[in-house]
């Protein structure tokens, strides 16, 4: 039984920083892609960043240079460090995971390909 639990969201002024955490349990091996997605009211869910078991990362153009995805395998925790936040970053942020074949992660533009999801954590930038 896979469980993903996000934390770290909150309200911050533009230009500020937040670090999101995603505690994972039930992932039976290391061959998973894990990612962060977000969804603003009235908008589709969009991919933010993803990482595979080897530590390779991929980012949406809108967050490159501002956000950093990382993983602590010993703690089974995924992170998203968000710097230089903008009001347009306001959204519910979700952690997701999917079994990876050959270390290739699904395209960030295809959130429906991720099998496991957390409940989300709200980020509000004003």
Coordinates of N, CA and C in Angstrom, one line a residue:
X1 N 0.9 -1.2 0.0 CA 0.0 0.0 0.0 C 0.9 1.2 0.0
X2 N 0.9 2.0 -1.1 CA 1.7 3.2 -1.3 C 1.0 4.3 -0.6
X3 N 1.7 5.1 0.1 CA 1.1 6.3 0.7 C 2.1 7.5 0.6
X4 N 1.6 8.6 0.1 CA 2.4 9.8 -0.1 C 1.7 10.9 0.7
X5 N 2.5 11.6 1.6 CA 2.0 12.6 2.4 C 2.8 13.9 2.3
X6 N 2.2 14.9 1.8 CA 2.9 16.2 1.6 C 2.8 17.1 2.8
X7 N 3.7 17.9 2.9 CA 3.7 19.0 4.0 C 4.6 20.1 3.6
X8 N 4.5 21.2 4.3 CA 5.4 22.4 4.0 C 4.7 23.5 3.3
X9 N 3.5 23.4 2.8 CA 2.8 24.5 2.1 C 2.5 25.6 3.1
X10 N 2.1 26.7 2.5 CA 1.7 27.9 3.4 C 1.6 29.1 2.5
X11 N 1.5 30.2 3.2 CA 1.4 31.5 2.5 C 2.7 32.3 2.6
X12 N 3.1 32.9 1.5 CA 4.4 33.6 1.5 C 4.2 34.8 0.5
X13 N 5.0 35.8 0.8 CA 5.0 36.9 -0.1 C 5.9 36.6 -1.4
X14 N 5.6 37.3 -2.4 CA 6.3 37.2 -3.7 C 7.8 37.4 -3.4
X15 N 8.6 36.5 -4.0 CA 10.1 36.6 -3.8 C 10.5 35.7 -2.7
X16 N 9.6 35.2 -1.9 CA 10.0 34.3 -0.8 C 10.2 32.9 -1.2
X17 N 10.4 32.0 -0.2 CA 10.8 30.6 -0.4 C 9.9 29.7 0.5
X18 N 9.7 28.5 0.0 CA 9.1 27.4 0.7 C 9.8 26.1 0.4
X19 N 9.8 25.2 1.3 CA 10.2 23.8 1.0 C 9.1 22.9 1.2
X20 N 8.7 22.2 0.2 CA 7.7 21.1 0.4 C 8.4 19.8 0.6
X21 N 7.7 18.9 1.4 CA 8.2 17.6 1.7 C 7.1 16.6 1.3
X22 N 7.5 15.4 0.9 CA 6.6 14.3 0.6 C 7.2 13.1 1.2
X23 N 6.5 12.6 2.2 CA 7.0 11.3 2.9 C 6.3 10.2 2.2
X24 N 7.1 9.2 1.7 CA 6.6 8.1 1.0 C 6.8 6.8 1.8
X25 N 5.8 6.0 1.7 CA 5.8 4.6 2.3 C 5.2 3.6 1.3
X26 N 5.6 2.4 1.4 CA 5.0 1.4 0.6 C 5.6 1.2 -0.8
X27 N 6.6 2.0 -1.1 CA 7.3 1.8 -2.4 C 8.2 0.7 -2.3
X28 N 8.0 -0.4 -3.0 CA 8.7 -1.7 -2.7 C 10.1 -1.8 -3.2
X29 N 10.5 -0.9 -4.1 CA 11.9 -0.9 -4.6 C 12.3 0.5 -5.0
X30 N 13.5 0.7 -5.5 CA 14.0 2.0 -5.8 C 13.6 2.5 -7.2
X31 N 12.9 1.6 -7.9 CA 12.7 1.9 -9.4 C 11.4 2.7 -9.5
X32 N 11.4 3.9 -9.0 CA 10.2 4.8 -9.1 C 10.6 6.2 -9.6
X33 N 9.8 6.7 -10.4 CA 9.8 8.2 -10.7 C 8.9 8.8 -9.6
X34 N 9.4 10.0 -9.1 CA 8.6 10.8 -8.2 C 8.6 12.2 -8.7
X35 N 7.5 12.8 -8.5 CA 7.3 14.2 -9.1 C 6.4 15.1 -8.3
X36 N 6.5 16.3 -8.6 CA 5.6 17.3 -8.0 C 4.7 17.9 -9.1
X37 N 3.5 18.0 -8.8 CA 2.5 18.6 -9.7 C 1.7 19.7 -9.0
X38 N 1.1 20.6 -9.7 CA 0.3 21.6 -9.1 C -1.0 21.8 -9.9
X39 N -2.0 22.3 -9.2 CA -3.2 22.6 -9.8 C -3.8 23.9 -9.1
X40 N -4.0 24.9 -10.0 CA -4.7 26.1 -9.5 C -6.2 26.0 -9.8
X41 N -7.0 26.8 -9.1 CA -8.4 26.7 -9.3 C -8.8 27.0 -10.8
X42 N -9.6 26.2 -11.4 CA -10.0 26.4 -12.7 C -9.0 26.0 -13.8
X43 N -7.9 25.5 -13.4 CA -6.8 25.1 -14.3 C -6.5 23.6 -14.2
X44 N -5.9 23.1 -15.3 CA -5.6 21.7 -15.3 C -4.3 21.5 -14.4
X45 N -4.2 20.2 -14.0 CA -3.0 19.8 -13.2 C -1.8 19.9 -14.1
X46 N -0.7 20.5 -13.6 CA 0.5 20.6 -14.5 C 1.7 20.0 -13.7
X47 N 2.6 19.5 -14.5 CA 3.8 19.0 -13.9 C 4.8 20.1 -13.6
X48 N 5.5 20.0 -12.4 CA 6.4 21.0 -12.0 C 7.8 20.4 -12.1
X49 N 8.1 19.3 -11.5 CA 9.4 18.7 -11.5 C 9.3 17.2 -11.2
X50 N 10.3 16.4 -11.7 CA 10.3 15.0 -11.5 C 11.7 14.5 -11.4
X51 N 11.9 13.4 -10.7 CA 13.2 12.8 -10.6 C 13.1 11.3 -10.6
X52 N 14.1 10.6 -11.2 CA 14.1 9.2 -11.2 C 15.0 8.6 -10.1
X53 N 15.1 7.3 -10.1 CA 15.8 6.6 -9.0 C 17.3 6.9 -9.1
X54 N 17.8 7.3 -10.3 CA 19.2 7.6 -10.4 C 19.5 9.1 -10.1
X55 N 18.5 9.9 -9.8 CA 18.7 11.3 -9.4 C 18.6 12.2 -10.6
X56 N 18.3 11.8 -11.8 CA 18.1 12.7 -12.9 C 16.8 13.5 -12.6
X57 N 16.9 14.7 -13.0 CA 15.7 15.6 -12.8 C 15.2 16.3 -14.1
X58 N 14.0 16.7 -14.0 CA 13.3 17.4 -15.1 C 12.4 18.4 -14.5
X59 N 12.4 19.6 -15.2 CA 11.6 20.7 -14.7 C 10.7 21.3 -15.7
X60 N 9.6 21.9 -15.3 CA 8.8 22.7 -16.2 C 9.5 24.0 -16.5
X61 N 9.4 24.5 -17.7 CA 10.1 25.7 -18.0 C 9.7 26.9 -17.0
X62 N 8.5 26.9 -16.6 CA 8.1 28.0 -15.7 C 8.8 28.0 -14.4
X63 N 9.4 26.9 -14.0 CA 10.1 26.9 -12.6 C 11.6 26.7 -12.7
X64 N 12.1 26.5 -13.9 CA 13.6 26.3 -14.0 C 14.3 27.4 -13.5
X65 N 15.3 27.1 -12.7 CA 16.2 28.1 -12.1 C 15.6 28.6 -10.7
X66 N 14.4 28.3 -10.4 CA 13.8 28.7 -9.2 C 13.4 27.6 -8.2
X67 N 13.0 26.5 -8.8 CA 12.7 25.3 -8.0 C 13.7 24.2 -8.1
X68 N 13.9 23.4 -7.0 CA 14.8 22.3 -7.0 C 14.1 21.1 -6.4
X69 N 14.1 20.0 -7.2 CA 13.6 18.7 -6.6 C 14.7 17.9 -6.1
X70 N 14.5 17.2 -5.0 CA 15.6 16.4 -4.5 C 14.9 15.3 -3.7
X71 N 15.7 14.2 -3.4 CA 15.2 13.1 -2.7 C 16.2 12.6 -1.7
X72 N 15.7 12.3 -0.5 CA 16.5 11.6 0.6 C 16.1 10.2 0.7
X73 N 16.8 9.3 0.1 CA 16.4 7.9 0.0 C 16.4 7.3 1.4
X74 N 17.3 7.7 2.3 CA 17.3 7.1 3.6 C 16.0 7.5 4.4
X75 N 15.5 8.6 4.1 CA 14.3 9.1 4.8 C 13.0 8.8 4.0
X76 N 13.2 8.3 2.8 CA 12.0 8.0 1.9 C 11.2 9.3 1.7
X77 N 11.9 10.4 1.5 CA 11.3 11.7 1.4 C 11.7 12.5 0.2
X78 N 10.7 13.0 -0.5 CA 10.9 13.9 -1.7 C 10.7 15.3 -1.3
X79 N 11.6 16.2 -1.8 CA 11.5 17.6 -1.5 C 11.3 18.5 -2.7
X80 N 10.7 19.6 -2.5 CA 10.7 20.6 -3.6 C 11.1 22.0 -2.9
X81 N 12.3 22.5 -3.2 CA 12.7 23.8 -2.7 C 12.2 24.8 -3.7
X82 N 11.4 25.7 -3.3 CA 10.9 26.8 -4.1 C 11.4 28.1 -3.7
X83 N 12.1 28.8 -4.6 CA 12.7 30.1 -4.3 C 12.1 31.1 -5.3
X84 N 12.2 32.4 -5.0 CA 11.7 33.4 -5.9 C 10.3 33.2 -6.3
X85 N 9.5 32.9 -5.3 CA 8.1 32.5 -5.6 C 7.3 33.7 -6.2
X86 N 6.4 33.4 -7.1 CA 5.6 34.4 -7.8 C 4.1 34.1 -7.5
X87 N 3.3 35.1 -7.6 CA 1.8 34.8 -7.4 C 1.3 33.7 -8.3
X88 N 1.8 33.6 -9.5 CA 1.3 32.6 -10.4 C 1.8 31.2 -10.0
X89 N 2.6 31.0 -8.9 CA 2.9 29.7 -8.4 C 1.9 29.3 -7.4
X90 N 0.9 30.1 -7.1 CA -0.2 29.7 -6.2 C -1.0 28.6 -6.7
X91 N -1.1 27.5 -5.9 CA -1.8 26.3 -6.4 C -1.7 25.3 -5.2
X92 N -2.5 24.2 -5.4 CA -2.3 23.0 -4.6 C -1.2 22.2 -5.2
X93 N -0.3 21.8 -4.4 CA 0.9 21.0 -4.9 C 0.7 19.6 -4.4
X94 N 0.9 18.7 -5.4 CA 0.8 17.3 -5.2 C 2.1 16.5 -5.4
X95 N 2.3 15.5 -4.6 CA 3.4 14.6 -4.8 C 2.9 13.4 -5.5
X96 N 3.6 12.8 -6.4 CA 3.2 11.6 -7.2 C 4.3 10.7 -7.4
X97 N 4.0 9.4 -7.7 CA 5.0 8.4 -7.9 C 4.4 7.4 -8.9
X98 N 5.4 6.8 -9.7 CA 5.0 5.8 -10.6 C 6.2 4.9 -10.8
X99 N 5.9 3.6 -11.0 CA 7.0 2.6 -11.2 C 7.7 3.0 -12.5
X100 N 9.0 2.9 -12.5 CA 9.8 3.4 -13.7 C 10.4 2.2 -14.4
X101 N 10.3 2.2 -15.7 CA 11.0 1.1 -16.5 C 12.2 1.7 -17.1
X102 N 13.3 1.2 -16.8 CA 14.6 1.7 -17.4 C 15.0 3.1 -17.0
X103 N 14.4 3.6 -15.9 CA 14.7 4.9 -15.3 C 14.2 6.0 -16.1
X104 N 13.2 5.8 -17.0 CA 12.7 6.9 -17.8 C 11.3 7.3 -17.1
X105 N 11.3 8.6 -16.8 CA 10.0 9.1 -16.2 C 9.1 9.5 -17.2
X106 N 7.8 9.4 -16.9 CA 6.8 9.9 -17.8 C 6.9 11.4 -18.0
X107 N 6.5 11.9 -19.2 CA 6.6 13.3 -19.4 C 5.8 14.1 -18.4
X108 N 6.3 15.3 -18.0 CA 5.6 16.1 -17.0 C 4.2 16.5 -17.5
X109 N 4.0 16.5 -18.8 CA 2.8 16.9 -19.3 C 1.7 15.9 -19.3
X110 N 2.0 14.7 -18.7 CA 1.1 13.6 -18.7 C 0.9 13.1 -17.2
X111 N 0.3 14.0 -16.4 CA 0.1 13.6 -15.0 C -0.7 12.3 -14.8
X112 N -1.5 12.0 -15.7 CA -2.4 10.8 -15.6 C -1.6 9.5 -15.6
X113 N -0.3 9.6 -16.0 CA 0.5 8.4 -16.1 C 1.1 8.1 -14.7
X114 N 1.0 9.0 -13.7 CA 1.5 8.7 -12.4 C 0.4 7.9 -11.6
X115 N 0.8 6.9 -10.9 CA -0.1 5.9 -10.3 C -0.5 6.3 -8.9
X116 N 0.4 7.0 -8.2 CA 0.1 7.2 -6.8 C 0.2 8.7 -6.5
X117 N -0.7 9.2 -5.7 CA -0.8 10.6 -5.4 C -1.0 10.9 -3.9
X118 N -0.4 12.0 -3.4 CA -0.7 12.5 -2.1 C -2.0 13.3 -2.1
X119 N -2.3 13.8 -0.9 CA -3.5 14.6 -0.8 C -3.4 16.1 -1.1
X120 N -2.1 16.5 -1.2 CA -1.8 17.9 -1.6 C -1.5 18.8 -0.5
X121 N -0.8 19.9 -0.8 CA -0.5 20.9 0.2 C -0.6 22.3 -0.5
X122 N -1.3 23.2 0.1 CA -1.6 24.5 -0.5 C -0.4 25.5 -0.4
X123 N -0.1 26.1 -1.5 CA 0.9 27.2 -1.6 C 0.2 28.4 -2.1
X124 N 0.3 29.5 -1.3 CA -0.3 30.8 -1.7 C 0.8 31.8 -1.7
X125 N 0.9 32.5 -2.8 CA 2.0 33.6 -3.0 C 1.2 34.9 -3.2
X126 N 1.5 35.9 -2.4 CA 0.8 37.1 -2.6 C 1.8 38.3 -2.8

